[in-house]
Coordinates of C-alpha atoms and ligand atoms in Angstrom, one line a residue:
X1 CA -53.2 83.0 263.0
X2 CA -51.0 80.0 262.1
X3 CA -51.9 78.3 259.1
X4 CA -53.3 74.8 259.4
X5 CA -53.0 73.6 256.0
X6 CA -50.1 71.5 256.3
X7 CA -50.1 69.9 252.2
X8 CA -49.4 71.4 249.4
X9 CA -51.8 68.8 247.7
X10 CA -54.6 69.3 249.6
X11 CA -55.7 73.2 249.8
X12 CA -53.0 75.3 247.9
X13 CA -52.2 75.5 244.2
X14 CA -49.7 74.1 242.3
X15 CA -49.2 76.6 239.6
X16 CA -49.5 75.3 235.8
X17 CA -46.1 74.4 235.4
X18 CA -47.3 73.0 232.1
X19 CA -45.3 72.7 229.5
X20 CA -46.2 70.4 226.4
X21 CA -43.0 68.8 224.4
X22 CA -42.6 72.0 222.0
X23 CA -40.3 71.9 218.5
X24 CA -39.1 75.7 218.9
X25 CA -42.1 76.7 215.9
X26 CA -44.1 79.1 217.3
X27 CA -46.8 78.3 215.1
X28 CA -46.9 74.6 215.7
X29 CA -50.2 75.0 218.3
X30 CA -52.7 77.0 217.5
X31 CA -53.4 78.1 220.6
X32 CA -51.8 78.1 223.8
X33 CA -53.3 77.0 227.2
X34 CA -52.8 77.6 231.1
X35 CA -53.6 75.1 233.7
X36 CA -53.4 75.0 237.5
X37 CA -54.1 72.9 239.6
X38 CA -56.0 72.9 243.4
X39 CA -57.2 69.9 245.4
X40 CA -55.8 66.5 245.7
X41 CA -53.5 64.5 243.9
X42 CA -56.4 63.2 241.7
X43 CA -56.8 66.7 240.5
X44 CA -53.3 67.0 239.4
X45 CA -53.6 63.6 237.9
X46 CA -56.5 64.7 235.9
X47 CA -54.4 68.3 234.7
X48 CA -51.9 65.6 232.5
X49 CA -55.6 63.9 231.4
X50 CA -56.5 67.6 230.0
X51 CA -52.9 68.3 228.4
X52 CA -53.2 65.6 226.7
X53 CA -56.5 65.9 225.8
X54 CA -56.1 69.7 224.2
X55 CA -52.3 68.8 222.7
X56 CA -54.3 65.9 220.6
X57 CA -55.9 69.4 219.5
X58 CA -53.1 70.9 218.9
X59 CA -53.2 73.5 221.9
X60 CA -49.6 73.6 223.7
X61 CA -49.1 74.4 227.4
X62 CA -47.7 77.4 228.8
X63 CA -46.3 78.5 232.1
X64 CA -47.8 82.4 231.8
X65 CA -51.3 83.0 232.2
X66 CA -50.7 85.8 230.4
X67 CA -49.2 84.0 227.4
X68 CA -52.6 81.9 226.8
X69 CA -55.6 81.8 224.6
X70 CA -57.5 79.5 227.0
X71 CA -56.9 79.8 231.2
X72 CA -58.5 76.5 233.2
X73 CA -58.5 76.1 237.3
X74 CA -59.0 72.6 238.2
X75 CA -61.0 73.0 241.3
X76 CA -61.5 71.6 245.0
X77 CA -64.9 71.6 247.2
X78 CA -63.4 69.6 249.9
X79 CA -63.6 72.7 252.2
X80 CA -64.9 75.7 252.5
X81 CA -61.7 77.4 252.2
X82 CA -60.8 75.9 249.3
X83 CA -63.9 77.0 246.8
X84 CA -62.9 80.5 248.6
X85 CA -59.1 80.2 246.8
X86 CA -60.6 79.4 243.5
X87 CA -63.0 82.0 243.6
X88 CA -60.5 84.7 244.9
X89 CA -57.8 83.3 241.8
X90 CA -61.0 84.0 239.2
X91 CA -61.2 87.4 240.3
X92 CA -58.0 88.1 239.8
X93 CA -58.2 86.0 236.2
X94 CA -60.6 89.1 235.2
X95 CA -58.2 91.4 234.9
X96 CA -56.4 89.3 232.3
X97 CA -59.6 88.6 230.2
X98 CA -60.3 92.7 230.4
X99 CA -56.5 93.0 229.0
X100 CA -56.8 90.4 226.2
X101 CA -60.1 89.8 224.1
X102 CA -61.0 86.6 223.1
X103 CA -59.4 84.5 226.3
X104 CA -61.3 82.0 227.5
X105 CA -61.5 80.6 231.0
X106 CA -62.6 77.6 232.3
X107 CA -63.6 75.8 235.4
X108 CA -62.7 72.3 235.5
X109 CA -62.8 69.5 238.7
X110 CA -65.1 69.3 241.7
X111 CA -66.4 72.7 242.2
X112 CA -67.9 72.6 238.3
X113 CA -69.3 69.2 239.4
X114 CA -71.1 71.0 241.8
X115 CA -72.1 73.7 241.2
X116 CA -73.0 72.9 237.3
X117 CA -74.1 75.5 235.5
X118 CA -75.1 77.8 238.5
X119 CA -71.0 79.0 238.0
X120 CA -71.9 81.0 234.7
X121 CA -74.1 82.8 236.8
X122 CA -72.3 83.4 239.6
X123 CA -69.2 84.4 238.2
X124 CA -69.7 85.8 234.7
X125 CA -66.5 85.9 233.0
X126 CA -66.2 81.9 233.2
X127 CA -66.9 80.9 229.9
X128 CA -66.4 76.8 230.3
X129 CA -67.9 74.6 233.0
X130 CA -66.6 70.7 232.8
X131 CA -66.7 68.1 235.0
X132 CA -64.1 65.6 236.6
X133 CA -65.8 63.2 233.9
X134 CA -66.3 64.8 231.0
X135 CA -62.6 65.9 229.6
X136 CA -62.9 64.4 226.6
X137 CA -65.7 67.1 225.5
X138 CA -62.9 69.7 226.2
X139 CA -62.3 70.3 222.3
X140 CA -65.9 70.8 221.7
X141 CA -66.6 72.9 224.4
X142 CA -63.9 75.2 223.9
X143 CA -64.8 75.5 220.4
X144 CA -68.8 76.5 221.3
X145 CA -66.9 78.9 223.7
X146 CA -65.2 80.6 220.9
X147 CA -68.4 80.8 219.2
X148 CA -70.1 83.0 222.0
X149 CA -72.4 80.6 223.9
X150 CA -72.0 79.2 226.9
X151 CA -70.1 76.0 227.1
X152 CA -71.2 73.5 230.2
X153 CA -70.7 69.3 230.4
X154 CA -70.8 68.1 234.0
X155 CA -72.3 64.8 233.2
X156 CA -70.9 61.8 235.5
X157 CA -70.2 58.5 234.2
X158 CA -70.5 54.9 235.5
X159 CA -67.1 53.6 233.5
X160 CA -65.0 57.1 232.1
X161 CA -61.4 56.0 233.3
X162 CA -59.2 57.7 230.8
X163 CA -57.8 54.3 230.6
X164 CA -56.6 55.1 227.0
X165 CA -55.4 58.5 227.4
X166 CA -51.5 58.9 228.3
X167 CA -51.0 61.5 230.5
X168 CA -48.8 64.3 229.5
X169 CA -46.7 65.0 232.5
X170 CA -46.9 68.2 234.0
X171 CA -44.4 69.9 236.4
X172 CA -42.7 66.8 236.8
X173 CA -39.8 66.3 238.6
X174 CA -38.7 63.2 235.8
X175 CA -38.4 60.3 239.2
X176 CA -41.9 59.9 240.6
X177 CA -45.0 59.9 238.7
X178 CA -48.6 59.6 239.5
X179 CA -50.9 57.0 238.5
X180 CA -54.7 56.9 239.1
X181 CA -56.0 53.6 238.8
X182 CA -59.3 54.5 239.9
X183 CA -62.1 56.9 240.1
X184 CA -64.8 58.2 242.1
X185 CA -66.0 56.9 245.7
X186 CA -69.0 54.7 247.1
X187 CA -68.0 55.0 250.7
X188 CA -70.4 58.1 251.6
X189 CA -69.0 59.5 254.4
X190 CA -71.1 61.8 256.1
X191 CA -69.1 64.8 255.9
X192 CA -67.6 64.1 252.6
X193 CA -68.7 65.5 249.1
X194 CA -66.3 64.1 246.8
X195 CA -69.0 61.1 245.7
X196 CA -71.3 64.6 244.6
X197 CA -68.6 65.6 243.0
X198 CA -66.9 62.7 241.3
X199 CA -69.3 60.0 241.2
X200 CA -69.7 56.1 241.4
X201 CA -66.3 54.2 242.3
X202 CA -65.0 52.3 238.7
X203 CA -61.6 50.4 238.5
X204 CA -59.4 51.3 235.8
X205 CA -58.7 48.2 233.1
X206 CA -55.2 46.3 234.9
X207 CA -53.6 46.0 231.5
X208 CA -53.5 50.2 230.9
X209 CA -52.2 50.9 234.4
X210 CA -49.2 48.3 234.2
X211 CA -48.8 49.7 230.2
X212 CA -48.6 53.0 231.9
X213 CA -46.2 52.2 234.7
X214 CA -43.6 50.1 232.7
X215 CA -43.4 53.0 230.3
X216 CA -42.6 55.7 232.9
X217 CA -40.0 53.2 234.2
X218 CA -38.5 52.7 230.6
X219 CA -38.9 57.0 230.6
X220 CA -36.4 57.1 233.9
X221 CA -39.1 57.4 236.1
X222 CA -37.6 55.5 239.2
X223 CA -41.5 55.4 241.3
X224 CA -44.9 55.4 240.8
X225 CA -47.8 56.2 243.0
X226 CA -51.2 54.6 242.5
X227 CA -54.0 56.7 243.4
X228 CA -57.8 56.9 244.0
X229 CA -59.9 57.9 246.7
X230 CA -59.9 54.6 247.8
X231 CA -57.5 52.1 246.1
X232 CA -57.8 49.5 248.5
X233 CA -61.5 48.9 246.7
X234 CA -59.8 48.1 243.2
X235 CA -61.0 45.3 242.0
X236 CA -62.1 44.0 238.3
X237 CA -64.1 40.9 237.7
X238 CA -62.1 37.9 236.4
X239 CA -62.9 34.8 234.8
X240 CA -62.9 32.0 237.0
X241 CA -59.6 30.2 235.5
X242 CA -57.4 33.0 236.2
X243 CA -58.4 33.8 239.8
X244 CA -56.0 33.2 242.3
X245 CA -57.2 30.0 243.9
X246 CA -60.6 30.6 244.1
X247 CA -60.8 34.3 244.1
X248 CA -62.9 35.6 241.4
X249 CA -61.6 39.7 241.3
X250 CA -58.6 41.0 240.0
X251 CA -57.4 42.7 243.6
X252 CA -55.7 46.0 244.7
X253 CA -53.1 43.5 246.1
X254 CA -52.5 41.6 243.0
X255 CA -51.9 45.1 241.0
X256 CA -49.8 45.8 243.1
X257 CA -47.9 42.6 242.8
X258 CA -47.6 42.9 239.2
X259 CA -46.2 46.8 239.5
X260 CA -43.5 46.0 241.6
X261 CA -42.8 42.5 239.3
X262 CA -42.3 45.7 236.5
X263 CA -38.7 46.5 237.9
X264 CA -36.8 45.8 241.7
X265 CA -35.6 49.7 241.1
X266 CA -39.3 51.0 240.3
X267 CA -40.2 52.5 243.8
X268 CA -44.4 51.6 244.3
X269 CA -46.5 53.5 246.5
X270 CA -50.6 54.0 246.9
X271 CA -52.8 55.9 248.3
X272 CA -55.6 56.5 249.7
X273 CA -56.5 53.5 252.4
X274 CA -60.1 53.8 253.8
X275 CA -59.3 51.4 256.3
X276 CA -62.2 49.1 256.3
X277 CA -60.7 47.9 253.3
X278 CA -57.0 47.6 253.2
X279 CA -56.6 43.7 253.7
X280 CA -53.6 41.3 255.0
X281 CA -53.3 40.4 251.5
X282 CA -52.5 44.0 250.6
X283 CA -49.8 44.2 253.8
X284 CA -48.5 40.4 253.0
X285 CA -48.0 41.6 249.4
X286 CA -46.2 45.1 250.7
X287 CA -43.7 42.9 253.1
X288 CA -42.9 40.5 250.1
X289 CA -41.4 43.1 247.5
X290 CA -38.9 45.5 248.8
X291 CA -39.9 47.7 246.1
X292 CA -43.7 48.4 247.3
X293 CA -42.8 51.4 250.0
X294 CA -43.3 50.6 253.7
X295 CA -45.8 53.5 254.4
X296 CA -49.5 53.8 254.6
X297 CA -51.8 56.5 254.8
X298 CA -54.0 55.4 256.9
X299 CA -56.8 58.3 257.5
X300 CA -58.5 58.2 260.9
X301 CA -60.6 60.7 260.6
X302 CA -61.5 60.7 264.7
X303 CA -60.5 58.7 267.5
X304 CA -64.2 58.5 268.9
X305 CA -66.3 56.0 267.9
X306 CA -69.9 57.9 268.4
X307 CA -68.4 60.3 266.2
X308 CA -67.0 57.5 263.5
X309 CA -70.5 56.2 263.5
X310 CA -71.9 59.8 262.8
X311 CA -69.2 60.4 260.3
X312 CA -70.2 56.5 258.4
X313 CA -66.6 55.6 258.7
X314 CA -67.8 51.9 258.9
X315 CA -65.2 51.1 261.8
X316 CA -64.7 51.6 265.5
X317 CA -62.3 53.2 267.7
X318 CA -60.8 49.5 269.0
X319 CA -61.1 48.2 264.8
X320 CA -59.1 50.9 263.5
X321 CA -56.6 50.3 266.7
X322 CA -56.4 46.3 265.8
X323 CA -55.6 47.4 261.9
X324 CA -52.2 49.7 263.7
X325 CA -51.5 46.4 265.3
X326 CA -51.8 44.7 262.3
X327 CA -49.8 46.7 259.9
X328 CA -46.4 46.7 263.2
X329 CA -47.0 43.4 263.3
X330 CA -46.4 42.4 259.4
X331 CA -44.1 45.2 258.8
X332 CA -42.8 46.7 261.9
X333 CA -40.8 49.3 260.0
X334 CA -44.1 50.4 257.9
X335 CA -44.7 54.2 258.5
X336 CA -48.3 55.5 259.0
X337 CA -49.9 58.6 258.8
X338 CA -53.5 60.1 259.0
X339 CA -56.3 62.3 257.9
X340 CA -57.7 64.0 260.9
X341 CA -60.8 67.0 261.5
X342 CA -61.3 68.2 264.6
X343 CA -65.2 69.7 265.7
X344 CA -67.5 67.3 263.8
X345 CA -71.1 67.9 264.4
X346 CA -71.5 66.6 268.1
X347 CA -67.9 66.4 269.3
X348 CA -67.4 67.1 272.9
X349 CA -64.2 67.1 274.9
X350 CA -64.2 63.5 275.6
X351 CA -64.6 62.8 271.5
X352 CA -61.8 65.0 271.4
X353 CA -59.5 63.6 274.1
X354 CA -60.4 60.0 272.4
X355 CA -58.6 61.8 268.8
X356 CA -55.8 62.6 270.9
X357 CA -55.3 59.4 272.5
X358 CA -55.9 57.5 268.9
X359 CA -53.3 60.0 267.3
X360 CA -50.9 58.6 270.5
X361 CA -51.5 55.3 270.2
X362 CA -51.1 54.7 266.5
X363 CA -47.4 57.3 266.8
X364 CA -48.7 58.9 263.5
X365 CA -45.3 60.2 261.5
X366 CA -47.5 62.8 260.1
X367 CA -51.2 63.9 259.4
X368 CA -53.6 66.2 257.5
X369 CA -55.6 68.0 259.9
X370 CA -58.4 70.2 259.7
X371 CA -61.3 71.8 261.2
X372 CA -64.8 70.1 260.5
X373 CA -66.3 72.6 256.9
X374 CA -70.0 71.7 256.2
X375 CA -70.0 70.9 252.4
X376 CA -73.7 71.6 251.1
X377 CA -75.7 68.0 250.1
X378 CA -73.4 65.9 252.5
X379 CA -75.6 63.4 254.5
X380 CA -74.3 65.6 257.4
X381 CA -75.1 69.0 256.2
X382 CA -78.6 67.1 255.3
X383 CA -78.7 65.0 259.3
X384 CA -76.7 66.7 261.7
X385 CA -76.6 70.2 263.0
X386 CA -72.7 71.9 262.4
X387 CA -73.0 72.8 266.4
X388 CA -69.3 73.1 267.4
X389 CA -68.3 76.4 268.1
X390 CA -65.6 77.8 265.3
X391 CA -63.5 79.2 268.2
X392 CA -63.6 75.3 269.4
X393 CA -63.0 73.6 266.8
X394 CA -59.5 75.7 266.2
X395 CA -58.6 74.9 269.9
X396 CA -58.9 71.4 269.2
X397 CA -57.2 71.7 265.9
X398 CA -53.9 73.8 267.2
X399 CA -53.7 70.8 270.4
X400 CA -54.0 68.0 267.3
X401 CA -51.6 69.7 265.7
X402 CA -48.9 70.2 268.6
X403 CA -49.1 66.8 269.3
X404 CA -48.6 65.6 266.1
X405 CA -45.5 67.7 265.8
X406 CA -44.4 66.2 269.3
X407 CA -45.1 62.4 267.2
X408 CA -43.0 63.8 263.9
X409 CA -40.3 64.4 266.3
X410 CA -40.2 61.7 268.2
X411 CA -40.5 59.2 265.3
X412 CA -37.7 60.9 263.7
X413 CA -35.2 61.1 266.4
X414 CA -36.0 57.4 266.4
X415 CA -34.2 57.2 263.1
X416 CA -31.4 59.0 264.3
X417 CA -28.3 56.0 263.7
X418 CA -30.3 53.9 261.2
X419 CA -29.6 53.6 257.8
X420 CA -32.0 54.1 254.6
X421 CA -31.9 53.6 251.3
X422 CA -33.0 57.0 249.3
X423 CA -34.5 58.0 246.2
X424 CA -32.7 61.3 245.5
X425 CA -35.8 63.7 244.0
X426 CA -33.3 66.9 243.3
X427 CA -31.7 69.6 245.4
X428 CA -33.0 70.6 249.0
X429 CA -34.8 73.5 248.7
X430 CA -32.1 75.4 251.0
X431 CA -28.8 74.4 249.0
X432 CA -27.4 72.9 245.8
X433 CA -24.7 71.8 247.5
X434 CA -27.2 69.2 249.3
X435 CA -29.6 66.6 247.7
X436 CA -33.5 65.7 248.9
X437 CA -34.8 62.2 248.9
X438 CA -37.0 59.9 250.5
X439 CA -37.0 56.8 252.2
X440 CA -39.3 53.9 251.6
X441 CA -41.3 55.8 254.5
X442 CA -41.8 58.5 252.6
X443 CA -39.5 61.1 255.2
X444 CA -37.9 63.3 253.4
X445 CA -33.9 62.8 254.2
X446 CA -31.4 65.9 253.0
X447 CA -27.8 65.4 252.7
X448 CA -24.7 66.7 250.8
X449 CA -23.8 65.9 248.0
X450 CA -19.8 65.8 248.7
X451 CA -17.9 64.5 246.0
X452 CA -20.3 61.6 244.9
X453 CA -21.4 61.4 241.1
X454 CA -24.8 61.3 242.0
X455 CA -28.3 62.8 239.9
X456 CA -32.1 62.9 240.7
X457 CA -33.6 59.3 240.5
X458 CA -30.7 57.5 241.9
X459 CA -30.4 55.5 245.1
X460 CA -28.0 55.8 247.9
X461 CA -27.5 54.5 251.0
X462 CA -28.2 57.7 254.0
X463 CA -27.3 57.4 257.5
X464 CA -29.6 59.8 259.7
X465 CA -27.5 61.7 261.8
X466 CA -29.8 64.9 263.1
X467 CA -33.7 65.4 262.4
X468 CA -36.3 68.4 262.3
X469 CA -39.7 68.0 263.2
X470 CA -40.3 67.6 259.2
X471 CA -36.7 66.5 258.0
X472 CA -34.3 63.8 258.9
X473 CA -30.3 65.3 257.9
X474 CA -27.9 62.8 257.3
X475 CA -24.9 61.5 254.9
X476 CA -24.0 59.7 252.4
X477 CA -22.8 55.9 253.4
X478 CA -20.4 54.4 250.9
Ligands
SAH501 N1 -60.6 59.4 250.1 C1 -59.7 59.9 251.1 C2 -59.9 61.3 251.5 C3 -60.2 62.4 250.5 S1 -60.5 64.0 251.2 C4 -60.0 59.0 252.3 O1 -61.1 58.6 252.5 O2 -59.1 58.9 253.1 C5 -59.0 64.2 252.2 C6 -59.4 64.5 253.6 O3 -60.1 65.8 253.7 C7 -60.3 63.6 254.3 O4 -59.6 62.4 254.7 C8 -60.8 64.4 255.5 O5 -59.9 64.3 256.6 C9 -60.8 65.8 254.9 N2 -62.1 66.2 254.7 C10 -63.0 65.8 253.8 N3 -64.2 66.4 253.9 C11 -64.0 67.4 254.9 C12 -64.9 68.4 255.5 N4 -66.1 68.5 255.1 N5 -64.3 69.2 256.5 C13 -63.1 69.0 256.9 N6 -62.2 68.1 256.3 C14 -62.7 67.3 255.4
SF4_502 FE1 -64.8 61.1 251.0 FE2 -65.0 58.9 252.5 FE3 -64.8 58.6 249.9 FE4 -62.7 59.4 251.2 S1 -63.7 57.4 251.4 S2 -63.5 60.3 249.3 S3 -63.6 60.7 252.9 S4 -66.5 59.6 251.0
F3S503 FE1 -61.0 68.2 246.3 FE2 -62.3 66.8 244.5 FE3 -60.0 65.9 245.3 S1 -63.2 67.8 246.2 S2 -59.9 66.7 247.4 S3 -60.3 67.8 244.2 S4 -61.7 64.7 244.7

C-alpha cells in the first residue's frame, strides 16, 4: 500500500524535541516533562503554549521519554487514522509507566476534547485529560494527578487566546516561527470536527501578535507564519476613529500589513484560507509588500459543487474557479495549493472527474489529500450516510494523487531558468555540502553551498537549474 499522508503536519508525529533553556543544574526543575506533538500546526503551536506553561512551574523539557516525570501527546481527531496513532503511541507509553512508578501521562489537544473524560476509561494508564483550552489548569491538574485522582479539564472557552503567554520554542530550526493569531472555527463543515473539538472562532488581541512577531525578528527569526483554522476571518472590533476609512474591524489584511511593516527581511506567511473569506484586500495587501510570501493555501476540498453543498463549504465549483482567477490575476507569480478528500458521502464518478478537472484548472503546486473518515458528531456523520465504497474511495485518492504529482512537476520545470530569492532553513537532508531553502512560494530549492559564507536564515539569490517532483536543484547566483 503506498502511503497517502503526504505532511508531516498533518497525520504523523513530530517527536518532543523539547528542550527548555537549561543552566547545566540538574536540580534547577523539579521535574522534567516530554511532549509530542500530532495534528496540525495549531497543535505544535499549542506544545510551546504548554512549555511555557509547565517551565513557569518550574518543570524543564526533555527529549527522552524515558528521562521524564510527566509524558503528554498532544492529540488529532481529524481522521480516523490519526486517533489510531495516538492510541497505538499510549500503548507503547505503558511500558514506560510499568518501568518507572510515579510517571504521569497526559492527553492533551483534540482527541481529550472529545472524548472528555470517557479517555480515563478507555485507556487506564492516562492519568491527565486537558483540552485545547484549558492549558493554563496544567499545574493544577498535574498536581491532583500526583495526588492519586483523576485529573480532567476539557472546558471550552469563548475568549482563551494565550495572548499573554510567550511561547517557548520547541524544535525550532531558529529562522521560521509559528504564530497563531487565532483560535477555534465557526465555519461548520459537514465533515469537519475541529469546531467539537476546539470551539467558537476568537481573534487574538493585534497588539500581542505584532509584540510577538517583532521579538522573534529581534531573536534572528527571519519569518513568521500566522496561523488559525481560518485566518482570513480575523478580525477585532475597532473604534470608529481608527478604522480605515469607514471600516469598523481590525482586518486579517491590515495585520498583516502591520507584520510585514515589522522588518522588509522578516519573511510573512498565513495559513489557513477558507476561501469564502480571503478578500482582494488580503491579495492587494500580499502584492504590495515583498515581504508577505506569494503563496496561498487555498483548500478545495472537491471540485463538485453537489458535493461542496453537502460538505457546507459555502461556495461553488465556478466561485472557487473565479477566486484562482483572482489571485493570477493580482499576483501572477502567487503559488497555490489545496486540501483535497476523495469519497465523500454521495460522490460518484462525475463528482470525482469534476475534482480532477478543479485540481487541473487551478495547476495546484501541491495538495493534502485524503480519503473521506467519518468523525463521530459531524453534521455528516449525524445527515449523510458514509456510502462510498473504501476500495473507491482509495481509487479516487491514488488518481488525485498521480495527477497532482503530474501538476508538482509541471509547475516546477516551469521554474527551471528563473531566478528566486531564498531563505536558507539549514542543510538538505541528503548532504552538508548543500543548503535547503525556500522561495517566497514556499518550494523548497537545494543547492551547494560552494565557497559562499553563508548560514541558516540568510537570503540568496538561486537560479533553478533541474527539479524533482518535490524539489527544485539549483545554484547560487552572485
Ligand atoms: N481549517 C482548515 C482545515 C483544517 S483540517 C481549512 O478549512 O482549510 C485539514 C484538512 O483535513 C481539511 O482541509 C480537509 O481536507 C481534511 N479533513 C478534515 N476532516 C476530514 C475528514 N473527516 N475526512 C478526511 N479529511 C478530512
Ligand atoms: Fe474544519 Fe471547515 Fe473549520 Fe476548516 S473551516 S477547521 S475544514 S470546519
Ligand atoms: Fe487535528 Fe485538532 Fe488540528 S483535530 S488537525 S489537531 S485542530
Amino acid at each position: 500500500m503506498i502511503d497517502l499522508m503526504t505532511d508531516r503536519t498533518h497525520d504523523e508525529a513530530k517527536q518532543g524535541e523539547a528542550y527548555a533553556p537549561f543552566n547545566g543544574d540538574p536540580n534547577q526543575y523539579r521535574k522534567r516533562f516530554y511532549i509530542e506533538s500530532y495534528g496540525c500546526q495549531m497543535n505544535f503551536s499549542d506544545s510551546e503554549i504548554v512549555a511555557s506553561i509547565l517551565n513557569k512551574e518550574g518543570f524543564g523539557a526533555t527529549r527522552h521519554a524515558e528521562e521524564a516525570d510527566l509524558i503528554f501527546i498532544n492529540t488529532c481527531s481529524i481522521r480516523e487514522k490519526a486517533e489510531q496513532t495516538v492510541r497505538k503511541r499510549l500503548t507503547e507509553f505503558r511500558k514506560l509507566k510499568e518501568e518507572k512508578k510515579g510517571m504521569l501521562v497526559g492527553v492533551l489537544g483534540c482527541m481529550a476534547e472529545r472524548l472528555k473524560s470517557k479517555f480515563l476509561e478507555e485507556e487506564k494508564l492516562v492519568d491527565i485529560v486537558v483540552g485545547p483550552d484549558a492549558y493554563r489548569s496544567l499545574p493544577t491538574l498535574v498536581d491532583e494527578a500526583e495526588g492519586g485522582q483523576k485529573a480532567v479539564n476539557v472546558l471550552l472557552s469563548r475568549d482563551e487566546t494565550y495572548a499573554d503567554i510567550s511561547p517557548v520554542r520547541l524544535d525550532s530550526n531558529g529562522v521560521s516561527a509559528f504564530v497563531s493569531i487565532m483560535r477555534g472555527c465557526n465555519n461548520m463543515c459537514s465533515f469537519c470536527v475541529v469546531p467539537f473539538t476546539r470551539g467558537r472562532e476568537r481573534s487574538r488581541d493585534a497588539e500581542s501578535i505584532i509584540n510577538e512577531c517583532k521579538d522573534l525578528f529581534e531573536r534572528g527569526y527571519s519569518e513568521v507564519t500566522l496561523l488559525g483554522q481560518n485566518v482570513d476571518s480575523y478580525s477585532l472590533p475597532l473604534p470608529p476613529s481608527q478604522g480605515r476609512g469607514t471600516e469598523q474591524f481590525f482586518t486579517f489584511a491590515m495585520l498583516l500589513e502591520k507584520i510585514a511593516q515589522i522588518a522588509p527581511e522578516l519573511r510573512v506567511r498565513f495559513s489557513t484560507s477558507h476561501p469564502k473569506d480571503i478578500t482582494d484586500d488580503v491579495l492587494h495587501t500580499m502584492a504590495k509588500y515583498e515581504n508577505i510570501c506569494k503563496y496561498i493555501h487555498l483548500p478545495v476540498q472537491s471540485g463538485s459543487t453537489k458535493i461542496l453543498q453537502l460538505m457546507n463549504r459555502t461556495y461553488t465549483r465556478e466561485w472557487y474557479m473565479a477566486k484562482v482567477d483572482r489571485i493570477r490575476k493580482i499576483m501572477p507569480d502567487c503559488g497555490i495549493s489545496s486540501d483535497i478528500i476523495a469519497g465523500f458521502c454521495t460522490e460518484d464518478e462525475q463528482d470525482h472527474q469534476d475534482t480532477l478537472s478543479i485540481m487541473e484548472y487551478s495547476r495546484y503546486d501541491m495538495s493534502y489529500m485524503f480519503v473521506y473518515s467519518e468523525r463521530p458528531g459531524t453534521l455528516a456523520e449525524r445527515r449523510f450516510k458514509d456510502d462510498v465504497p473504501e476500495e473507491v474511495k482509495k481509487r479516487r485518492l491514488v488518481e488525485i494523487v498521480e495527477l497532482q504529482n503530474r501538476l508538482s512537476l509541471e509547475s516546477n520545470r516551469k521554474d527551471i531558468g528563473k531566478t528566486f530569492k531564498i531563505l536558507i532553513e539549514g542543510d538538505s537532508k541528503r548532504s552538508d555540502k548543500d543548503w535547503m531553502g525556500r522561495n517566497s512560494q514556499n518550494k523548497v530549492v537545494v543547492f551547494a553551498k560552494e565557497d559562499y559564507q553563508l548560514k541558516k536564515g540568510d537570503y540568496v539569490n538561486v537560479k533553478v537549474e533541474d527539479c524533482t517532483q518535490a524539489t527544485l536543484l539549483g545554484k547560487i547566483i552572485n
